[in-house]
XYZ file of C-alpha atoms in Angstrom:
762
model
C 7.307 70.295 -114.525
C 10.066 69.861 -117.099
C 10.658 66.166 -116.471
C 6.951 65.367 -116.491
C 6.355 67.132 -119.792
C 9.217 65.338 -121.458
C 7.906 61.808 -120.822
C 7.541 60.101 -124.203
C 5.401 56.970 -124.588
C 6.127 54.447 -127.333
C 4.094 51.522 -128.575
C 3.318 49.256 -125.593
C 0.860 46.746 -127.020
C 2.935 43.586 -126.722
C 5.570 44.758 -124.266
C 3.543 46.662 -121.714
C 5.435 45.452 -118.651
C 8.806 46.305 -120.166
C 7.565 49.710 -121.225
C 6.160 50.407 -117.786
C 9.684 50.121 -116.504
C 11.127 52.124 -119.387
C 8.555 54.899 -119.372
C 8.050 55.357 -115.698
C 10.724 53.396 -113.881
C 13.605 55.646 -114.896
C 11.946 59.000 -115.406
C 9.422 58.863 -112.592
C 10.944 56.421 -110.145
C 7.852 54.187 -110.284
C 7.522 51.034 -108.231
C 5.710 48.628 -110.557
C 3.756 45.753 -109.070
C 2.252 43.663 -111.853
C 0.561 41.214 -109.501
C -1.949 43.615 -107.981
C -3.749 45.407 -110.812
C -6.989 46.925 -109.542
C -10.233 45.806 -111.179
C -12.778 48.456 -110.196
C -13.225 52.019 -108.968
C -13.410 51.049 -105.290
C -10.136 49.133 -105.410
C -8.551 52.093 -107.165
C -9.753 54.425 -104.429
C -8.175 52.207 -101.779
C -4.865 51.995 -103.653
C -4.774 55.762 -104.055
C -5.275 56.282 -100.334
C -2.039 54.359 -99.746
C -0.047 55.684 -102.704
C 3.222 57.517 -102.228
C 5.225 59.608 -104.702
C 6.773 57.381 -107.350
C 4.149 54.614 -107.122
C 2.434 53.143 -110.178
C -1.092 51.743 -109.960
C -2.155 49.378 -112.712
C -5.751 49.141 -113.948
C -6.590 45.595 -115.036
C -7.343 45.085 -118.708
C -10.956 44.515 -119.667
C -14.290 46.289 -119.695
C -14.965 48.698 -116.839
C -18.686 49.366 -117.161
C -20.321 52.340 -115.422
C -16.982 53.123 -113.797
C -16.689 56.628 -112.366
C -12.983 56.959 -111.642
C -11.919 59.527 -109.065
C -8.154 59.980 -108.889
C -6.776 62.242 -106.207
C -3.148 61.954 -105.161
C -0.046 63.969 -104.352
C 3.143 63.149 -106.175
C 6.232 65.239 -106.757
C 7.899 66.636 -109.849
C 10.672 64.056 -109.551
C 8.357 61.179 -108.609
C 4.794 61.539 -109.891
C 2.112 59.008 -109.050
C 1.132 57.019 -112.148
C -2.263 55.413 -112.814
C -2.239 53.463 -116.049
C -3.852 50.633 -117.943
C -2.200 47.243 -117.614
C -1.773 47.428 -121.390
C -2.218 50.830 -122.991
C -5.714 50.895 -124.461
C -6.583 47.672 -122.671
C -8.954 49.312 -120.178
C -12.295 50.027 -121.857
C -14.540 52.375 -119.933
C -18.092 51.830 -121.146
C -21.628 52.757 -120.209
C -21.906 55.662 -117.769
C -18.188 56.081 -117.061
C -15.989 59.119 -116.535
C -12.734 60.294 -114.966
C -12.122 63.034 -112.413
C -8.562 64.002 -111.550
C -7.190 66.266 -108.806
C -4.023 66.697 -106.808
C -0.388 67.284 -107.760
C 1.944 65.481 -110.164
C -0.333 62.627 -111.200
C -0.061 60.843 -114.567
C -3.022 58.933 -116.054
C -2.354 56.803 -119.114
C -3.860 54.304 -121.538
C -7.646 54.532 -121.073
C -10.265 53.962 -123.759
C -13.763 55.451 -123.398
C -16.242 53.772 -125.759
C -19.822 52.477 -126.051
C -21.487 54.893 -123.677
C -21.538 58.505 -122.506
C -20.661 60.441 -119.399
C -23.286 60.646 -116.641
C -21.897 64.094 -115.705
C -20.959 67.237 -117.597
C -17.513 65.944 -118.632
C -15.973 62.645 -119.662
C -12.515 63.645 -118.390
C -12.201 66.452 -115.863
C -9.085 67.968 -114.340
C -11.083 68.582 -111.159
C -13.137 66.598 -108.666
C -14.986 69.534 -107.175
C -14.635 73.262 -107.684
C -12.167 73.421 -104.797
C -10.311 70.208 -105.745
C -8.362 70.875 -108.930
C -5.492 69.199 -110.725
C -2.120 70.948 -110.888
C 1.036 69.733 -112.627
C -0.863 66.640 -113.791
C -0.881 64.782 -117.073
C -3.260 62.636 -119.124
C -1.678 60.747 -121.991
C -2.185 57.807 -124.386
C -5.968 57.927 -123.856
C -8.809 57.639 -126.369
C -12.382 58.936 -126.215
C -14.230 57.491 -129.207
C -17.879 58.020 -130.195
C -18.685 58.493 -126.519
C -21.662 60.721 -127.224
C -24.909 61.360 -125.419
C -27.710 59.913 -127.584
C -29.623 63.187 -127.218
C -28.157 65.334 -129.976
C -28.649 68.660 -128.190
C -27.854 67.481 -124.665
C -24.569 69.246 -123.958
C -21.378 67.920 -122.373
C -17.606 68.233 -122.752
C -15.282 65.354 -123.414
C -12.362 67.026 -121.653
C -12.424 69.910 -119.187
C -9.064 71.359 -118.078
C -8.846 73.237 -114.778
C -6.068 74.164 -112.394
C -2.535 75.031 -113.526
C 0.441 73.528 -115.354
C -1.383 70.466 -116.625
C -0.529 68.539 -119.768
C -2.877 66.736 -122.187
C -0.810 64.921 -124.798
C -0.782 62.000 -127.226
C -4.514 61.454 -126.789
C -7.310 61.061 -129.344
C -10.800 62.561 -129.226
C -12.823 61.102 -132.090
C -16.445 61.315 -133.228
C -18.297 63.572 -130.810
C -21.900 63.651 -132.005
C -23.815 65.638 -129.399
C -23.751 69.302 -128.497
C -20.869 70.663 -126.477
C -17.215 71.524 -126.933
C -15.022 68.490 -127.469
C -12.303 69.941 -125.214
C -12.503 73.058 -123.062
C -9.953 74.940 -120.981
C -11.915 76.517 -118.135
C -10.980 79.793 -116.454
C -13.897 79.980 -114.061
C -11.854 80.432 -110.882
C -8.739 82.289 -109.785
C -6.981 78.934 -109.430
C -7.405 78.253 -113.164
C -6.219 81.610 -114.526
C -2.753 81.973 -116.048
C -2.757 78.201 -116.113
C 0.161 77.491 -118.482
C -1.456 74.254 -119.677
C 0.187 72.322 -122.495
C -2.019 70.609 -125.093
C 0.258 68.799 -127.516
C 0.507 65.919 -129.976
C -3.169 65.059 -129.731
C -5.321 63.717 -132.541
C -8.671 65.488 -132.769
C -10.559 63.116 -135.036
C -13.570 63.675 -137.266
C -16.493 65.579 -135.796
C -19.641 65.857 -137.902
C -21.478 69.092 -138.542
C -23.710 69.724 -135.532
C -26.057 72.015 -137.440
C -26.108 74.352 -134.455
C -23.889 76.427 -132.201
C -21.910 74.399 -129.670
C -19.854 72.169 -131.944
C -16.366 73.584 -131.327
C -13.493 71.135 -131.123
C -11.379 73.181 -128.697
C -12.321 76.231 -126.661
C -10.033 78.154 -124.327
C -12.014 80.368 -121.963
C -15.457 81.887 -122.275
C -16.632 85.401 -123.032
C -17.050 86.118 -119.314
C -13.333 85.514 -118.661
C -12.106 86.572 -122.088
C -9.942 89.467 -120.881
C -8.118 87.180 -118.443
C -4.867 85.473 -119.349
C -4.893 81.720 -119.828
C -1.371 81.312 -121.277
C -2.290 77.916 -122.699
C -0.048 76.379 -125.349
C -1.629 74.329 -128.133
C 1.262 72.773 -130.018
C 1.699 70.081 -132.690
C -1.854 68.725 -132.665
C -3.674 67.222 -135.646
C -7.247 68.340 -136.348
C -8.786 65.902 -138.840
C -12.128 66.759 -140.476
C -13.364 68.694 -137.448
C -16.595 70.061 -138.907
C -18.760 70.722 -135.841
C -19.268 74.424 -136.498
C -17.359 77.342 -137.966
C -15.115 77.765 -134.903
C -12.831 74.729 -134.935
C -10.861 76.406 -132.164
C -12.625 79.144 -130.241
C -10.107 81.295 -128.405
C -11.816 83.276 -125.644
C -8.951 84.371 -123.416
C -5.568 86.099 -123.552
C -1.962 85.068 -124.032
C -2.446 81.727 -125.785
C -0.101 80.156 -128.316
C -1.246 77.975 -131.238
C 1.828 76.595 -132.955
C 2.654 73.771 -135.336
C -0.896 72.416 -135.560
C -2.389 70.837 -138.679
C -5.993 71.384 -139.756
C -6.818 68.728 -142.359
C -10.024 69.417 -144.324
C -11.658 71.050 -141.320
C -14.806 73.074 -141.927
C -14.325 76.355 -140.068
C -11.485 78.448 -138.678
C -9.079 78.937 -135.824
C -10.934 81.883 -134.335
C -9.578 84.587 -132.023
C -13.145 85.172 -130.850
C -12.304 87.032 -127.635
C -9.177 87.980 -125.723
C -5.962 89.760 -126.618
C -2.273 88.978 -127.218
C -2.745 85.569 -128.766
C -0.431 84.045 -131.355
C -1.065 81.650 -134.247
C 2.297 80.593 -135.618
C 3.436 77.965 -138.117
C 0.075 76.195 -138.378
C -1.017 74.455 -141.585
C -4.550 74.481 -142.988
C -5.243 71.967 -145.767
C -8.660 72.531 -147.333
C -8.026 70.617 -150.562
C -11.083 72.276 -152.093
C -13.550 70.946 -149.518
C -16.491 73.381 -149.028
C -16.311 75.865 -146.138
C -12.740 75.068 -145.112
C -11.099 78.092 -143.543
C -7.990 79.455 -141.903
C -7.700 82.095 -139.192
C -10.221 84.716 -138.040
C -8.875 87.752 -136.200
C -10.820 89.789 -133.643
C -9.575 91.882 -130.674
C -6.202 93.467 -129.902
C -2.512 92.630 -130.308
C -3.070 89.348 -132.073
C -0.221 87.778 -134.055
C -0.682 85.575 -137.116
C 2.791 84.549 -138.252
C 4.224 82.053 -140.743
C 1.036 80.042 -141.233
C 0.213 78.064 -144.363
C -3.118 77.569 -146.099
C -3.896 75.450 -149.141
C -7.156 74.970 -151.049
C -9.343 76.784 -148.513
C -12.778 77.615 -149.936
C -14.674 79.216 -147.051
C -16.030 82.744 -147.405
C -17.350 85.474 -145.112
C -16.406 84.418 -141.538
C -14.743 81.255 -142.861
C -12.150 82.660 -145.246
C -8.503 81.711 -145.418
C -7.753 84.937 -143.555
C -10.499 87.009 -141.964
C -10.125 90.339 -140.184
C -13.388 91.330 -138.504
C -15.049 94.628 -137.830
C -15.826 95.247 -134.181
C -18.587 96.820 -132.121
C -17.789 100.297 -130.731
C -17.442 100.039 -126.944
C -18.301 96.385 -127.324
C -19.803 94.438 -124.460
C -17.590 91.553 -123.451
C -19.654 88.973 -125.323
C -19.725 90.722 -128.711
C -16.938 91.762 -131.103
C -14.031 93.883 -129.938
C -12.236 96.008 -132.505
C -9.082 94.679 -134.170
C -6.204 96.897 -132.960
C -2.402 96.604 -133.073
C -2.412 93.177 -134.707
C 0.085 91.559 -137.068
C -0.613 89.258 -140.013
C 2.827 88.669 -141.417
C 4.878 86.076 -143.289
C 1.970 83.763 -144.095
C 1.445 81.772 -147.298
C -1.953 81.083 -148.881
C -1.984 78.888 -151.981
C -5.172 78.435 -154.035
C -7.320 79.856 -151.246
C -10.488 81.563 -152.429
C -11.245 84.336 -149.948
C -9.381 86.860 -147.816
C -12.038 88.872 -145.982
C -11.322 92.295 -144.485
C -13.706 94.212 -142.222
C -15.904 91.108 -142.276
C -19.236 91.363 -140.519
C -19.556 95.079 -141.178
C -23.065 96.266 -140.363
C -24.784 98.925 -138.271
C -23.615 97.275 -135.050
C -20.158 96.090 -136.167
C -18.930 99.437 -137.448
C -15.509 99.691 -135.734
C -12.933 99.130 -138.479
C -9.499 97.574 -137.817
C -6.837 99.973 -136.569
C -3.004 99.940 -136.437
C -2.882 96.483 -137.998
C -0.309 95.227 -140.479
C -0.598 92.711 -143.291
C 2.950 92.332 -144.561
C 5.315 89.895 -146.269
C 2.570 87.411 -147.093
C 2.050 85.324 -150.228
C -1.446 85.118 -151.728
C -1.364 82.839 -154.776
C -4.390 81.713 -156.751
C -4.061 81.580 -160.515
C -7.696 80.460 -160.946
C -9.340 83.355 -159.103
C -8.664 87.069 -159.386
C -11.058 88.408 -156.721
C -9.466 86.804 -153.677
C -9.707 89.962 -151.546
C -12.958 91.453 -150.287
C -13.233 94.596 -148.163
C -16.586 95.152 -146.494
C -15.659 98.524 -144.988
C -12.883 101.099 -144.733
C -9.448 99.387 -144.655
C -7.420 102.541 -144.033
C -6.475 101.273 -140.573
C -4.610 98.315 -142.108
C -1.120 98.792 -143.544
C -0.100 96.545 -146.438
C 3.569 96.071 -147.192
C 5.625 93.755 -149.397
C 2.916 91.184 -150.060
C 3.304 88.852 -153.042
C 0.342 87.883 -155.243
C -0.070 85.858 -158.407
C -0.212 88.196 -161.419
C -3.933 87.716 -162.020
C -5.125 88.704 -158.526
C -6.556 92.188 -158.180
C -4.737 93.925 -155.305
C -6.985 95.515 -152.747
C -4.554 98.307 -151.927
C -0.945 99.324 -152.461
C 1.586 97.033 -150.836
C 0.967 94.069 -153.159
C 3.236 92.951 -155.988
C 2.276 90.504 -158.708
C 5.161 88.277 -159.741
C 5.841 85.587 -162.310
C 6.712 82.313 -160.617
C 5.695 78.683 -160.455
C 4.597 76.483 -157.579
C 6.726 73.633 -156.332
C 5.701 70.968 -153.829
C 8.006 69.457 -151.225
C 7.930 65.982 -149.691
C 5.561 67.158 -146.932
C 2.990 68.361 -149.465
C 3.763 72.052 -148.901
C 3.682 74.346 -151.930
C 5.998 77.308 -152.340
C 7.156 79.605 -155.114
C 10.125 78.271 -157.018
C 12.026 81.571 -157.039
C 13.733 82.041 -153.687
C 14.761 85.549 -154.634
C 11.082 86.470 -154.515
C 10.276 84.743 -151.232
C 13.463 85.619 -149.342
C 12.531 87.215 -146.041
C 8.848 86.400 -146.472
C 8.487 82.842 -145.204
C 10.528 80.904 -142.698
C 11.326 77.209 -142.945
C 8.030 75.386 -142.579
C 7.387 71.822 -141.431
C 4.253 70.246 -140.037
C 3.521 67.561 -137.494
C 2.525 64.261 -139.085
C -0.728 62.520 -138.278
C 1.300 59.517 -137.133
C 3.118 61.609 -134.520
C -0.149 62.504 -132.785
C -2.600 60.548 -130.673
C -2.040 57.339 -128.691
C 0.670 55.114 -130.096
C -1.657 52.107 -129.853
C -4.578 53.678 -131.764
C -5.274 53.295 -135.494
C -6.764 56.507 -136.827
C -9.884 56.467 -139.029
C -9.450 56.811 -142.773
C -11.641 58.541 -145.306
C -14.266 56.077 -146.434
C -17.196 55.986 -148.821
C -20.710 56.148 -147.438
C -22.259 53.762 -149.934
C -21.319 50.770 -152.048
C -18.378 49.196 -150.247
C -20.144 46.200 -148.684
C -21.733 43.023 -149.984
C -23.572 42.846 -153.317
C -26.848 41.050 -152.676
C -29.192 40.028 -155.496
C -32.883 40.026 -154.515
C -35.487 37.955 -156.342
C -38.663 39.588 -157.559
C -41.397 39.780 -154.925
C -39.108 38.875 -152.013
C -39.847 40.157 -148.523
C -37.478 43.105 -148.292
C -37.886 43.403 -144.540
C -36.491 39.899 -144.075
C -33.843 40.361 -146.752
C -32.453 43.546 -145.182
C -32.865 42.816 -141.484
C -29.210 41.789 -141.182
C -27.816 44.617 -143.302
C -24.188 45.587 -142.895
C -22.651 48.963 -143.580
C -22.113 49.543 -147.302
C -24.339 46.690 -148.517
C -25.907 46.975 -151.974
C -29.280 45.286 -152.598
C -30.076 44.841 -156.289
C -33.756 44.132 -156.895
C -34.906 42.094 -159.872
C -37.892 43.098 -161.981
C -41.180 42.696 -160.164
C -43.444 44.125 -157.519
C -42.440 44.159 -153.853
C -45.102 44.682 -151.193
C -43.787 45.708 -147.785
C -45.956 44.860 -144.760
C -43.419 46.297 -142.304
C -41.285 49.397 -142.197
C -37.683 48.745 -143.189
C -35.306 50.173 -140.569
C -32.062 51.591 -141.970
C -29.450 51.631 -139.208
C -26.329 51.435 -141.424
C -25.548 52.946 -144.848
C -27.193 50.803 -147.555
C -28.048 51.027 -151.242
C -31.321 49.714 -152.650
C -31.253 49.670 -156.433
C -32.760 48.131 -159.519
C -31.735 48.147 -163.157
C -35.113 46.736 -164.169
C -37.547 49.198 -162.590
C -38.584 47.209 -159.524
C -41.852 48.548 -158.056
C -42.085 49.035 -154.286
C -45.414 49.311 -152.502
C -45.982 49.454 -148.760
C -48.802 49.022 -146.262
C -47.345 50.975 -143.334
C -47.015 54.729 -142.945
C -43.375 54.581 -144.075
C -41.358 52.460 -146.444
C -37.907 53.217 -144.977
C -37.011 54.635 -141.545
C -33.474 55.998 -141.217
C -32.242 55.242 -137.708
C -29.184 56.625 -135.910
C -26.118 55.644 -137.924
C -28.124 54.922 -141.060
C -27.953 56.360 -144.566
C -29.946 55.444 -147.655
C -29.256 55.441 -151.380
C -32.155 54.616 -153.731
C -31.529 54.072 -157.426
C -33.703 52.891 -160.326
C -36.769 52.213 -158.160
C -40.465 52.905 -158.676
C -42.309 53.882 -155.484
C -46.068 53.420 -155.815
C -48.558 54.538 -153.169
C -51.466 52.317 -154.231
C -51.336 50.101 -151.107
C -50.568 52.760 -148.507
C -52.920 53.285 -145.541
C -55.503 56.032 -145.736
C -54.018 58.120 -142.934
C -52.544 61.594 -142.871
C -48.819 61.697 -142.222
C -47.517 58.995 -144.546
C -43.973 59.367 -145.883
C -41.843 57.228 -148.148
C -38.783 57.894 -146.004
C -38.784 59.004 -142.392
C -36.052 59.677 -139.896
C -36.183 58.167 -136.468
C -38.660 59.783 -134.110
C -35.871 59.923 -131.560
C -32.774 62.069 -131.313
C -29.973 61.069 -133.695
C -26.419 62.027 -132.752
C -25.057 60.819 -136.096
C -25.743 62.623 -139.359
C -27.353 60.792 -142.254
C -27.395 61.004 -146.056
C -30.292 60.419 -148.433
C -29.427 59.959 -152.122
C -32.148 59.321 -154.715
C -31.241 58.774 -158.363
C -33.304 57.768 -161.390
C -36.379 56.882 -159.321
C -40.076 57.419 -159.931
C -42.568 58.342 -157.191
C -46.238 58.092 -158.177
C -49.744 58.073 -156.756
C -48.704 59.082 -153.253
C -52.040 60.780 -152.599
C -54.185 58.362 -150.644
C -54.501 61.104 -148.031
C -53.841 64.816 -147.893
C -50.307 64.998 -146.458
C -48.213 62.249 -148.036
C -44.540 63.303 -147.982
C -41.495 61.885 -149.690
C -39.304 62.695 -146.650
C -40.488 63.472 -143.158
C -37.962 64.353 -140.462
C -38.158 64.799 -136.717
C -36.496 67.180 -134.277
C -32.902 66.520 -133.293
C -32.059 64.811 -136.588
C -29.665 66.207 -139.168
C -28.956 65.362 -142.796
C -25.434 65.969 -143.937
C -26.723 65.936 -147.507
C -29.884 65.165 -149.448
C -29.373 64.612 -153.170
C -32.216 63.937 -155.602
C -31.415 63.688 -159.284
C -32.808 62.307 -162.550
C -36.099 61.429 -160.845
C -39.835 61.979 -161.427
C -42.502 62.845 -158.874
C -46.196 62.904 -159.717
C -49.400 63.064 -157.698
C -47.858 63.585 -154.279
C -50.332 65.152 -151.854
C -47.803 66.381 -149.282
C -44.303 67.847 -149.272
C -41.329 66.412 -151.124
C -38.770 67.400 -148.470
C -40.186 68.492 -145.135
C -37.171 69.923 -143.280
C -38.798 72.341 -140.857
C -38.941 70.569 -137.509
C -36.346 72.745 -135.741
C -38.787 75.591 -135.201
C -37.425 76.982 -131.907
C -35.481 79.647 -133.831
C -32.189 79.165 -131.995
C -30.003 78.486 -135.024
C -30.714 74.752 -135.322
C -31.855 73.192 -138.579
C -32.485 69.792 -140.192
C -30.213 69.588 -143.261
C -26.976 71.099 -144.552
C -26.888 70.419 -148.323
C -30.129 69.954 -150.280
C -29.540 69.346 -153.989
C -32.179 68.817 -156.694
C -30.793 68.140 -160.151
C -32.640 67.220 -163.372
C -35.945 66.185 -161.791
C -39.585 66.701 -162.739
C -42.344 67.448 -160.211
C -45.992 67.434 -161.237
C -49.163 67.817 -159.180
C -47.510 68.236 -155.765
C -49.979 69.213 -153.026
C -47.666 71.129 -150.711
C -44.134 72.487 -150.929
C -41.318 70.963 -152.874
C -38.953 72.003 -150.073
C -39.853 73.396 -146.658
C -36.469 74.247 -145.119
C -36.243 76.215 -141.893
C -33.378 77.769 -139.939
C -34.434 80.405 -137.443
C -32.726 82.614 -134.888
C -29.797 85.026 -135.049
C -26.836 82.741 -134.329
C -23.959 82.954 -136.848
C -22.062 79.799 -135.880
C -23.190 77.580 -138.735
C -22.853 77.446 -142.506
C -26.166 76.187 -143.813
C -28.661 75.288 -144.903
C -27.630 75.378 -148.568
C -30.075 74.650 -151.395
C -29.122 73.992 -155.024
C -31.688 73.441 -157.800
C -30.685 72.936 -161.428
C -32.468 71.648 -164.537
C -35.743 70.822 -162.804
C -39.364 71.320 -163.856
C -42.229 72.135 -161.492
C -45.828 71.961 -162.680
C -48.906 72.568 -160.576
C -47.278 72.801 -157.143
C -48.927 73.851 -153.898
C -52.609 73.359 -154.718
C -53.344 70.641 -152.148
C -56.383 71.186 -149.895
C -54.246 71.197 -146.734
C -51.651 73.668 -148.001
C -52.941 76.477 -145.816
C -49.924 78.676 -146.393
C -50.335 78.513 -150.126
C -46.624 77.968 -150.778
C -44.736 75.954 -153.375
C -41.425 76.481 -151.554
C -40.778 77.783 -148.034
C -37.147 78.755 -147.450
C -36.600 80.409 -144.085
C -33.062 81.356 -143.075
C -31.394 79.383 -145.859
C -27.844 80.706 -146.117
C -27.273 79.935 -149.790
C -29.929 79.356 -152.456
C -28.832 78.739 -156.032
C -31.564 78.018 -158.628
C -30.815 77.754 -162.326
C -32.046 76.382 -165.658
C -35.447 75.368 -164.319
C -39.112 75.757 -165.277
C -41.794 76.788 -162.749
C -45.230 76.410 -164.310
C -48.413 77.092 -162.336
C -46.951 77.174 -158.843
C -48.105 78.766 -155.618
C -45.972 81.394 -153.868
C -42.235 80.736 -153.744
C -41.366 82.161 -150.324
C -37.774 83.125 -149.412
C -37.176 84.759 -146.036
C -33.641 85.938 -145.292
C -32.499 86.102 -141.696
C -29.059 86.143 -140.115
C -25.664 86.705 -141.732
C -25.258 87.532 -145.394
C -27.526 85.011 -147.123
C -27.001 84.532 -150.836
C -29.916 83.912 -153.177
C -29.333 83.644 -156.926
C -32.032 82.661 -159.416
C -30.928 82.582 -163.032
C -31.966 81.283 -166.449
C -35.388 80.105 -165.290
C -38.925 80.266 -166.616
C -40.975 81.614 -163.723
C -43.715 84.119 -163.032
C -41.789 86.611 -160.916
C -44.969 87.668 -159.145
C -44.811 84.264 -157.439
C -41.462 85.130 -155.835
C -41.865 86.493 -152.311
C -38.382 87.483 -151.143
C -38.006 89.281 -147.804
C -35.356 91.793 -148.919
C -33.605 93.140 -152.004
C -30.381 91.161 -151.709
C -31.354 88.376 -154.097
C -29.793 88.270 -157.547
C -32.294 87.545 -160.323
C -31.061 87.187 -163.880
C -32.459 86.052 -167.209
C -35.876 85.094 -165.879
C -38.749 84.543 -168.306
C -42.434 84.052 -167.818
C -43.330 80.362 -167.819
C -45.192 79.325 -170.955
C -46.745 76.091 -169.772
C -43.506 74.327 -170.742
C -43.786 70.779 -169.594
C -41.013 68.904 -171.373
C -40.996 65.173 -171.878
C -40.446 62.701 -169.075
C -36.787 62.186 -168.315
C -35.734 64.917 -170.760
C -32.881 67.239 -169.838
C -34.751 70.474 -169.252
C -32.080 72.818 -170.544
C -33.640 72.376 -173.987
C -36.985 73.609 -172.681
C -35.556 76.985 -171.724
């Protein structure tokens, strides 16, 4: 397999024929025939039936729609059979397309899956049937991009690896939006155990928060086979903003190596979830202060965490920079095995907020780590002194020769605070400037570049703004907004002149747009919704007045609604300096109504006024199956006033016992609430309903004449903090005693003036 693994592909866009000869003619002995490129799956099948070791089969450039490619062939180590695009990236597989590969010594190269989704369980599979697997095969220079099932919670994989000695390299997997692991190594047969697969130099592109379990980027094994050896090597890959869930990589087997990988602003951790004798070595985790970014989580026996680097990681609990879990005594195979005989040595963590020891400790997870060493590491954070948290007895962990910044409180002996300064090298890696301190602690450290990963022909996505980067379109007073915005492009900004705008039709929002006014434009509408956020859409509203005077007299109106259908792309809703008034023509008029299988990355409402709204401001409770799915991640209310609201301000629901997600998270600051929850259809009698919210932070706010504020804690370690507020504490119904309440006063009918910063009212 040595020769096959050492094939290196360079940029072929304009010189594909020459590179065919260079890449495969010398190393693989290929016989290239440029005159007979196949154009469909049937022609490919015929060519394969006649192929001999060393042959190359070209796939004609162009769109291959609904093409289910089945590649089965027998090559040799010296002369593999090659199936490749005429020009790398020139074959676009669209619609209901997929690829199944089986046989020996076959190379597939240069495909592009786009504009569709797989009709089967996998886009790319290293098997045809359970008894027809790929061995010693390779897929390279291939892209799967936004190839997601439109049903958000319909599960599939993008890549499934089976068999033995296969290589997946220089590929890109970008933008998976539906449930299911992006790439999975399967151990579900004897023929796929101890597989020795190599996964290297791939670009794992952005994956949005799924808001549920099942959003891993890479998984090796499953709990059922977790005590079997996979021996898979994951080397020099680039994980870019992989935010699907808190396990970026879920290791569920034994004997795997993760080395030289970069995790760039990824929400979650490399998790040794199951299996023993795995190694994480010389990986780099760049959080850069992004919320929930994490490092490595250790569970099970004989794990090694060596010479890794973390910077600016903010995640806590299971998502810390370094997490050592408690286990379950005599654990069943699908729970948490005790950490035993593991090594966490020679790692460097710079400006990382949390190192969590005995994490998850509870009545079930009571088995503390044993015979485990944490030695010769650097923990440096001059802005935070409580980096370490121990949730249980840490006597089974030995600490030796660890370096900390002088301000950090050591958690045990074996830590030394030193005076030093940080220096940054050309690769963006920080280290201490005094080599006499760090000698013997850290080895030379270099990371793979983003440019060295993925297909050579593919341009990787950059960070981009959601709003405000498109056209600036001035709209005359009274114009028909439906007609004006029907051809909206991503990032467009519509600036409305003074006047009244009456909408006879719902305005669909299928791309990110901004609708704003500096002159207080008034929007009225005759349908049940003003705006409907469709898949791919996002909405920013600024300086608008929303008036309900012309709305239909039907229950179920909402100013903004999501699509009624499943959305596999997350959306944002930002509202700033807007007024919502007289939305009470019927008993259940909401500001936002959402539907199942939709997910808001963030909802931000600030500097706005709401009065006489008969329904709920934010109704985010449609995922009621209690399986860990929810409707919004960040919900932020800042400097708003709410008066005479019939139902809840926020109804936010996350049920079930799954611990694979981060949210929801609710932040309220400098808001006033007066007469909330008294609508005739508010049967529950609630002003807020927060069920399973993982973090609730409420501060500097006034609650005057409200119905019950209900907070129900469920899974994990939810955090609720209410501080510096005027509120009748008898209205707070909190399910346990974990909430932190500080400096709360009884409301004194404080109303404040419209638009006033409410800090002065406290």
